[in-house]
Amino acid sequence: MGILPIDSLPVLRQRRSAKWRTYPDDVLALTVAEMDVPLAEPVARVLHEAVGRSDTGYAAPTRDLAEAVSGYAWRSWGWRIDPDHVRTVADVGMGIVEVLRRVVGPGDRVVISPPVYEPFTWWTAEVGAQVVEAPLAEEPSGWRLDLDALERAFAAGASAYLLCNPHNPVGLVHPREDLVALAGLAGRYGVHVLADEIHAPLVLPGAEFVPFLSVSDEARRWGFSFHSASKGWNLAGLKAATVITADPGPKRYVDRLSPHSLYRTGHLGVLATVAAFNEGEPWLADTQKLLDHNRRLLGELLAELLPAARYRQPESSFLAWLDLRALGWGDDPTQRILDTARVALNAGLRYGASGSGHVRLNFGCSPATLTEAVTRVAEVDARFVDTVVPEGHAGGQAREP
Ligand SMILES: Cc1ncc(COP(=O)(O)O)c(C=O)c1O
């Protein structure tokens, strides 16, 4: 299957990143958005070479990253990016906050579509704006943007919309017609669209990623797109991302970002990201096979061991959105699952009120870990006998970066 050889748990536990330092060793952490995969060989090589040269200074002001993301976008999605319209930032969060600072004023409204990546609300608060919700619609065929709700929110006076495409945590890859309609609404009501496309390299077989800026002139006039190799190639700690525009209007805002944004970007992050976009496609294909396998395996395991859980196979990435309401484990089932099954998941409530009784599960791990985790969760009721959480125990939720 070309599946990646994932290290054993004792080896993975030697990692020092957030996923591996938050919980004790008996806990399987299927939380924060890191994968358990080995680094792509071209990425590992440039990092080893840089360390060998003691090459750990500032990122250089070159076009390498802009050209690499542009080449990757063209090969993957037929999307032409002008490298002169690519700005380097430390991460997608920083890029979105810095653009928001320029397109919204204090007290302005920023629209989001829950359930959605929790930091969208923090980033809005960070710039002194207020969040307005236009929740996703769940239809029999799957999740969709609720274009009527978006129109109502835009018409009531909004300055920006934070689009998540692919949409964390439900894995929705927005269809072209919805993006075209969204761009039309943005143009009609004068709303800036900040398209967080960080999970785009991990769109899985059966779905097609459509870059927001590729859909129409209105999308280009109102849109900003944010790309990074940090989810696709598991480089989140290295700190390099891009803000992309395709029209002089949005570009003018990006041109006003601090000239220091490059120096705040990780030099190793830039080197690794260039290697990932230029040479990392074979590795990415193997990773997609692993994730495709795991999303099906998760469905099979749930059907067999926890049939009351509702699960829709995501179209992208490594995050699954599980509806556990029928199990009667309360608004936030994660503490019970952690205490009894020793499996850490993210509480659905973090992604909006509609996440009550839901959890987010990261299946970017080995099939064996996924099987063990679901098996343990399925035993929660059997194991649950007034478990007492020891004092000082790392039982809380790791915050999403
Ligand atoms: C949708 C989305 N945007 C942004 C991020 C964070 O990206 P960065 O670390 O580049 O800020 C994540 C991380 O999981 C994410 O899922």
Short mmCIF file of N, CA, C and O in Angstrom, two decimals, residues 1-6 204-205 281-298 300 363 365-368 370-371:
data_model
loop_
_atom_site.label_atom_id
_atom_site.label_comp_id
_atom_site.label_asym_id
_atom_site.label_seq_id
_atom_site.Cartn_x
_atom_site.Cartn_y
_atom_site.Cartn_z
N MET A 1 0.82 -1.21 0.00
CA MET A 1 0.00 0.00 0.00
C MET A 1 0.86 1.26 0.00
O MET A 1 0.36 2.37 -0.07
N GLY A 2 2.18 1.10 0.14
CA GLY A 2 3.03 2.29 0.22
C GLY A 2 2.81 3.02 1.53
O GLY A 2 3.00 4.23 1.62
N ILE A 3 2.41 2.25 2.57
CA ILE A 3 2.11 2.91 3.84
C ILE A 3 3.41 3.24 4.56
O ILE A 3 4.39 2.51 4.46
N LEU A 4 3.43 4.38 5.25
CA LEU A 4 4.67 4.81 5.87
C LEU A 4 4.99 3.97 7.10
O LEU A 4 4.10 3.63 7.86
N PRO A 5 6.26 3.67 7.31
CA PRO A 5 6.63 2.92 8.51
C PRO A 5 6.62 3.86 9.72
O PRO A 5 7.50 4.71 9.85
N ILE A 6 5.62 3.73 10.56
CA ILE A 6 5.53 4.65 11.71
C ILE A 6 6.26 4.05 12.89
O ILE A 6 6.17 2.85 13.16
N LEU A 204 -7.98 14.11 0.28
CA LEU A 204 -7.85 12.66 0.04
C LEU A 204 -8.64 12.23 -1.20
O LEU A 204 -9.49 12.99 -1.69
N PRO A 205 -8.37 11.01 -1.69
CA PRO A 205 -9.03 10.55 -2.91
C PRO A 205 -10.55 10.71 -2.83
O PRO A 205 -11.15 10.44 -1.79
N GLU A 281 6.49 15.45 -2.90
CA GLU A 281 5.22 14.88 -3.36
C GLU A 281 5.14 13.34 -3.21
O GLU A 281 4.08 12.83 -2.83
N PRO A 282 6.23 12.59 -3.46
CA PRO A 282 6.11 11.13 -3.26
C PRO A 282 5.78 10.79 -1.80
O PRO A 282 4.92 9.94 -1.52
N TRP A 283 6.43 11.48 -0.89
CA TRP A 283 6.14 11.23 0.53
C TRP A 283 4.69 11.60 0.85
O TRP A 283 3.99 10.88 1.57
N LEU A 284 4.23 12.71 0.30
CA LEU A 284 2.86 13.15 0.56
C LEU A 284 1.86 12.10 0.05
O LEU A 284 0.85 11.82 0.72
N ALA A 285 2.17 11.51 -1.10
CA ALA A 285 1.26 10.49 -1.65
C ALA A 285 1.17 9.31 -0.69
O ALA A 285 0.09 8.74 -0.47
N ASP A 286 2.29 8.91 -0.09
CA ASP A 286 2.27 7.80 0.88
C ASP A 286 1.47 8.20 2.12
O ASP A 286 0.75 7.38 2.71
N THR A 287 1.62 9.45 2.54
CA THR A 287 0.89 9.91 3.72
C THR A 287 -0.61 9.92 3.44
O THR A 287 -1.43 9.52 4.28
N GLN A 288 -0.97 10.36 2.24
CA GLN A 288 -2.40 10.35 1.89
C GLN A 288 -2.96 8.92 1.90
O GLN A 288 -4.09 8.69 2.31
N LYS A 289 -2.11 7.95 1.47
CA LYS A 289 -2.57 6.55 1.50
C LYS A 289 -2.82 6.10 2.93
O LYS A 289 -3.79 5.41 3.23
N LEU A 290 -1.91 6.49 3.82
CA LEU A 290 -2.09 6.13 5.24
C LEU A 290 -3.40 6.73 5.77
O LEU A 290 -4.18 6.06 6.44
N LEU A 291 -3.62 8.00 5.47
CA LEU A 291 -4.80 8.68 6.01
C LEU A 291 -6.08 8.12 5.39
O LEU A 291 -7.10 7.97 6.07
N ASP A 292 -6.02 7.80 4.11
CA ASP A 292 -7.17 7.21 3.44
C ASP A 292 -7.50 5.86 4.09
O ASP A 292 -8.66 5.55 4.38
N HIS A 293 -6.46 5.09 4.35
CA HIS A 293 -6.64 3.80 5.01
C HIS A 293 -7.24 4.01 6.41
O HIS A 293 -8.21 3.35 6.79
N ASN A 294 -6.67 4.96 7.15
CA ASN A 294 -7.11 5.15 8.53
C ASN A 294 -8.53 5.69 8.63
O ASN A 294 -9.26 5.36 9.56
N ARG A 295 -8.93 6.55 7.68
CA ARG A 295 -10.31 7.08 7.80
C ARG A 295 -11.32 5.97 7.58
O ARG A 295 -12.39 5.96 8.18
N ARG A 296 -10.96 4.98 6.71
CA ARG A 296 -11.87 3.84 6.52
C ARG A 296 -11.82 2.89 7.71
O ARG A 296 -12.83 2.41 8.19
N LEU A 297 -10.58 2.67 8.19
CA LEU A 297 -10.42 1.79 9.36
C LEU A 297 -11.22 2.34 10.54
O LEU A 297 -11.89 1.58 11.26
N LEU A 298 -11.17 3.65 10.74
CA LEU A 298 -11.91 4.25 11.84
C LEU A 298 -13.41 3.95 11.71
O LEU A 298 -14.08 3.59 12.69
N GLU A 300 -14.75 1.40 10.21
CA GLU A 300 -14.99 -0.03 10.48
C GLU A 300 -14.93 -0.31 11.98
O GLU A 300 -15.75 -1.04 12.53
N PHE A 363 -6.42 11.00 13.52
CA PHE A 363 -6.03 9.65 13.09
C PHE A 363 -4.73 9.66 12.27
O PHE A 363 -4.47 8.72 11.52
N CYS A 365 -1.93 8.64 12.79
CA CYS A 365 -1.10 7.74 13.61
C CYS A 365 -1.07 6.39 12.90
O CYS A 365 -1.62 6.23 11.82
N SER A 366 -0.45 5.40 13.54
CA SER A 366 -0.42 4.08 12.90
C SER A 366 -1.80 3.44 13.02
O SER A 366 -2.55 3.72 13.97
N PRO A 367 -2.13 2.54 12.09
CA PRO A 367 -3.40 1.80 12.22
C PRO A 367 -3.48 1.07 13.56
O PRO A 367 -4.56 0.96 14.15
N ALA A 368 -2.34 0.61 14.07
CA ALA A 368 -2.36 -0.12 15.35
C ALA A 368 -2.77 0.81 16.50
O ALA A 368 -3.56 0.43 17.37
N LEU A 370 -4.54 3.54 16.24
CA LEU A 370 -5.94 3.89 16.04
C LEU A 370 -6.84 2.76 16.55
O LEU A 370 -7.83 2.99 17.24
N THR A 371 -6.47 1.54 16.22
CA THR A 371 -7.26 0.38 16.65
C THR A 371 -7.28 0.28 18.17
O THR A 371 -8.33 0.08 18.79
#
